Short mmCIF file of C-alpha atoms in Angstrom, two decimals:
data_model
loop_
_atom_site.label_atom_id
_atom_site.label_comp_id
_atom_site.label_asym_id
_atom_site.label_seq_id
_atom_site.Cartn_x
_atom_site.Cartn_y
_atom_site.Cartn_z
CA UNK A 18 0.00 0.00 0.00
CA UNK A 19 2.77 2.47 1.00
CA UNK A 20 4.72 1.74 -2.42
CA UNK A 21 1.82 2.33 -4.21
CA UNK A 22 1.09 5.36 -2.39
CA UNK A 23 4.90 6.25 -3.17
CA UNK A 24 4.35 5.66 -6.73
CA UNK A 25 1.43 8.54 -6.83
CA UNK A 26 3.66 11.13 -5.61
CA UNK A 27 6.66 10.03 -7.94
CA UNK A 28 3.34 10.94 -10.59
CA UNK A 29 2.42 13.90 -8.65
CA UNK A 30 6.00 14.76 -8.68
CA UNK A 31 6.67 14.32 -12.64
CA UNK A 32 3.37 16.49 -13.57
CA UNK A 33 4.49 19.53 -11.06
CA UNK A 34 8.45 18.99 -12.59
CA UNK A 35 6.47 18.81 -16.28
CA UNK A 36 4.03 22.14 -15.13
CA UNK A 37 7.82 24.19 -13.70
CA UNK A 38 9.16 23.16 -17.31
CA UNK A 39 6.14 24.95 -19.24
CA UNK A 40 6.14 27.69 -16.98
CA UNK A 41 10.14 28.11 -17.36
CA UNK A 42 9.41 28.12 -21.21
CA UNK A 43 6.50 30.38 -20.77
CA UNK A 44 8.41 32.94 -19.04
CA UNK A 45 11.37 32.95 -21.44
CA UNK A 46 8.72 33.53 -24.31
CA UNK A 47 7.40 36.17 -21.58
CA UNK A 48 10.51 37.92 -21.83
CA UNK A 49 11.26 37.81 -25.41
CA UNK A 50 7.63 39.79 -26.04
CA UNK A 51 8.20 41.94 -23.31
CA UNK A 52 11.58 43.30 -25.08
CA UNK A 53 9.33 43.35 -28.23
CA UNK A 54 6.75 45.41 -29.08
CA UNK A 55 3.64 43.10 -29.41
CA UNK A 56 1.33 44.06 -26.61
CA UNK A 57 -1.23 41.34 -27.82
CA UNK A 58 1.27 38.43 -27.60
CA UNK A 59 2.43 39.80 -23.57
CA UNK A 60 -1.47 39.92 -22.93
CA UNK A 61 -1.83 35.85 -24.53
CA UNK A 62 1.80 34.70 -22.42
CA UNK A 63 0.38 36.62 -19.07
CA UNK A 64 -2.87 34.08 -19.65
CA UNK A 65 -1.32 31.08 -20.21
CA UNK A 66 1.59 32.16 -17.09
CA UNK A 67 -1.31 32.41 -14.93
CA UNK A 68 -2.99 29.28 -16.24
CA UNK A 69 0.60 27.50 -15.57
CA UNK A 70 0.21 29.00 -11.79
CA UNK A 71 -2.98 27.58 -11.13
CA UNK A 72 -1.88 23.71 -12.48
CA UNK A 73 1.15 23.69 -10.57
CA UNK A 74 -1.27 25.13 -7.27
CA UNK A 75 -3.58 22.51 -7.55
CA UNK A 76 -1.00 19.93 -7.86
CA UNK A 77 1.02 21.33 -5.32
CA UNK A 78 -2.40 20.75 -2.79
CA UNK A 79 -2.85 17.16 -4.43
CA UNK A 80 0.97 16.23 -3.56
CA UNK A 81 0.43 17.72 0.04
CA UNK A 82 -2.79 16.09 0.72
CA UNK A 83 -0.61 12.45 -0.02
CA UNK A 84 2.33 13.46 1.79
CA UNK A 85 0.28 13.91 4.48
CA UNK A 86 -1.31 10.51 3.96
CA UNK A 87 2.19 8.78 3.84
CA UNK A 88 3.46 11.13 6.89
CA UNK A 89 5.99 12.38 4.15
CA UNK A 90 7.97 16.07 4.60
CA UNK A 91 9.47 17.06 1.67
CA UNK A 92 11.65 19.92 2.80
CA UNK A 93 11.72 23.70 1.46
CA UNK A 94 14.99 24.57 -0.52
CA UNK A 95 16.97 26.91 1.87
CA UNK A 96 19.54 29.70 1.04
CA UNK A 97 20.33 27.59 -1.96
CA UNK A 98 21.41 24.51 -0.45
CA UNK A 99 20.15 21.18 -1.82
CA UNK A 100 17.68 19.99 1.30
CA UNK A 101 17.99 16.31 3.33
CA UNK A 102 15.07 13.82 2.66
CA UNK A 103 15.94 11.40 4.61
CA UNK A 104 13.19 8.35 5.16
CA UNK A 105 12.31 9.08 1.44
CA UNK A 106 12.54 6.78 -1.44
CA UNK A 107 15.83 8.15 -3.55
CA UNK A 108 13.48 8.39 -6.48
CA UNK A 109 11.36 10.97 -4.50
CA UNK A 110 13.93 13.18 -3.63
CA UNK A 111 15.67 13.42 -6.88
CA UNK A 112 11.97 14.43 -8.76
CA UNK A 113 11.91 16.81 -5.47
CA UNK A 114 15.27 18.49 -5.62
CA UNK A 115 14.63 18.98 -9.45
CA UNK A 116 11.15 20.65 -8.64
CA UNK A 117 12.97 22.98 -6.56
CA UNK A 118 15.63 23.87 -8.80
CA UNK A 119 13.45 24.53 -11.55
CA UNK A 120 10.84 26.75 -9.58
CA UNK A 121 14.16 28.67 -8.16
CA UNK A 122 14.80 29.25 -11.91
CA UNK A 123 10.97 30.57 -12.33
CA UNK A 124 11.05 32.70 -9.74
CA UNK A 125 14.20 34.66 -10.73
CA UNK A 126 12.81 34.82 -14.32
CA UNK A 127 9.43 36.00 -13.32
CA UNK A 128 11.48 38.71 -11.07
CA UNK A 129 13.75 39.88 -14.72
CA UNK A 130 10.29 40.02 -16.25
CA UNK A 131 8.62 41.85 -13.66
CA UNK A 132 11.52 44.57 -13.59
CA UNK A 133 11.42 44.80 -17.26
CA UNK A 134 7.70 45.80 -16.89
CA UNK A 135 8.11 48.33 -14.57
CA UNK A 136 11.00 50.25 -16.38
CA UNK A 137 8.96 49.83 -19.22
CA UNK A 138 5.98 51.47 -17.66
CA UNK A 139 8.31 54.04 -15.58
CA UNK A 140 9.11 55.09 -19.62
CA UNK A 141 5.59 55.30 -20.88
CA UNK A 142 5.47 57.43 -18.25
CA UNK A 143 7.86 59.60 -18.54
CA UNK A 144 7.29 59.62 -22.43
CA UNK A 145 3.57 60.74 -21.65
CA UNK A 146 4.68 63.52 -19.38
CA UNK A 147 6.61 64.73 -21.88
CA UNK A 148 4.20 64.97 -24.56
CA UNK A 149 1.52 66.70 -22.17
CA UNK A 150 3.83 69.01 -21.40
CA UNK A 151 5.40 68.37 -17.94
CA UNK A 152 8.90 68.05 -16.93
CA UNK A 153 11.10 65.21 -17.78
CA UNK A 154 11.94 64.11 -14.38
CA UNK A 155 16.03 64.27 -14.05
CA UNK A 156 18.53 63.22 -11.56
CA UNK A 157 21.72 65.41 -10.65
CA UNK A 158 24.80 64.36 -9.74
CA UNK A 159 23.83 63.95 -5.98
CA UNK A 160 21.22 61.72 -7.07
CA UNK A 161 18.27 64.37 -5.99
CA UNK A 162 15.57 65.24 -8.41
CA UNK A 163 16.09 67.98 -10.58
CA UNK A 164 13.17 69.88 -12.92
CA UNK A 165 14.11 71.08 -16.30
CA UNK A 166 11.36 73.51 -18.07
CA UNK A 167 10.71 71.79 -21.35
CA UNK A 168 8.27 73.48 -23.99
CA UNK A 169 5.58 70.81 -25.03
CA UNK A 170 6.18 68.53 -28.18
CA UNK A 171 2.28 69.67 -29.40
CA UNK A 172 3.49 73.26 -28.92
CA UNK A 173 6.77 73.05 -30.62
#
C-alpha cells in the first residue's frame, strides 16, 4: 500500500516537474515579447503564465494532501542549499530536488520580467509627461531630483 502510495507522488512529482518546465518556457517567451513590441502576444503569455500558476497550485495541494497521507515532509529549498530527505525513497527526492531547482529558476525569471515591466511602464510614463507638457523628471549628480522647463512637443 505504502509503495503504491509512493508511486502517486513520484506521478504527482513528474506532472508539477512537467508544469515548472512549461512555466520556465513560458516565461522565457514572456521575456522575449516583453523586449518586443507586441502588446497582444504579452497579454496571450500573461494568460497562459497564470494558467501554468494555477496547475502547478492545484497539484502542489494534491501532492500535500498524499504526503500527508504517507506522513511524508518534503523539505523547502533553503539559502540555496540542496535539502535532506531522509526516510524518502531516492526516487522521491531526486523528482523533489529537481522541482525545486526549476521553480528557483521561475522565480528569478518572473522577477527579470517583472523589472522589465516596470522600467517599461516608468518610460511610458515619462514619455507621456513629456508629450503633455510636464517636466522630464532628471537626476543630478547627488542623485536628488532635478526639474528642467521643457516646452511641449504639441506646442513646438
Amino acid at each position: 500500500m505504502k509503495n503504491d502510495a509512493h508511486q502517486r507522488l513520484e506521478v504527482l512529482l513528474d506532472r508539477e516537474i512537467d508544469a515548472a518546465r512549461s512555466l520556465a518556457n513560458t516565461l522565457d517567451v514572456e521575456r522575449a515579447a516583453l523586449t518586443g513590441s507586441t502588446a497582444d502576444a504579452v497579454t496571450e503569455i500573461a494568460a497562459r503564465k497564470i494558467e501554468l500558476f494555477g496547475l502547478i497550485e492545484q497539484i502542489n495541494r494534491q501532492r500535500l494532501e498524499l504526503c500527508d497521507a504517507l506522513n511524508v515532509s518534503l523539505p523547502s529549498m533553503h539559502s540555496g542549499r540542496t535539502p535532506v530527505l531522509a526516510d524518502v525513497p531516492d526516487a522521491i527526492a531526486d523528482r523533489w530536488r529537481s522541482l525545486l531547482e526549476l521553480m528557483a529558476g521561475c522565480r528569478v525569471a518572473n522577477e527579470v520580467n517583472g523589472y522589465i515591466i516596470n522600467a517599461r511602464r516608468g518610460q511610458v510614463g515619462q514619455l507621456l509627461q513629456i508629450v503633455r507638457g510636464g517636466t522630464p523628471g532628471t537626476y543630478g549628480p547627488q542623485g536628488k531630483h532635478e526639474s528642467q522647463s521643457l516646452r511641449a512637443l504639441a506646442r513646438a
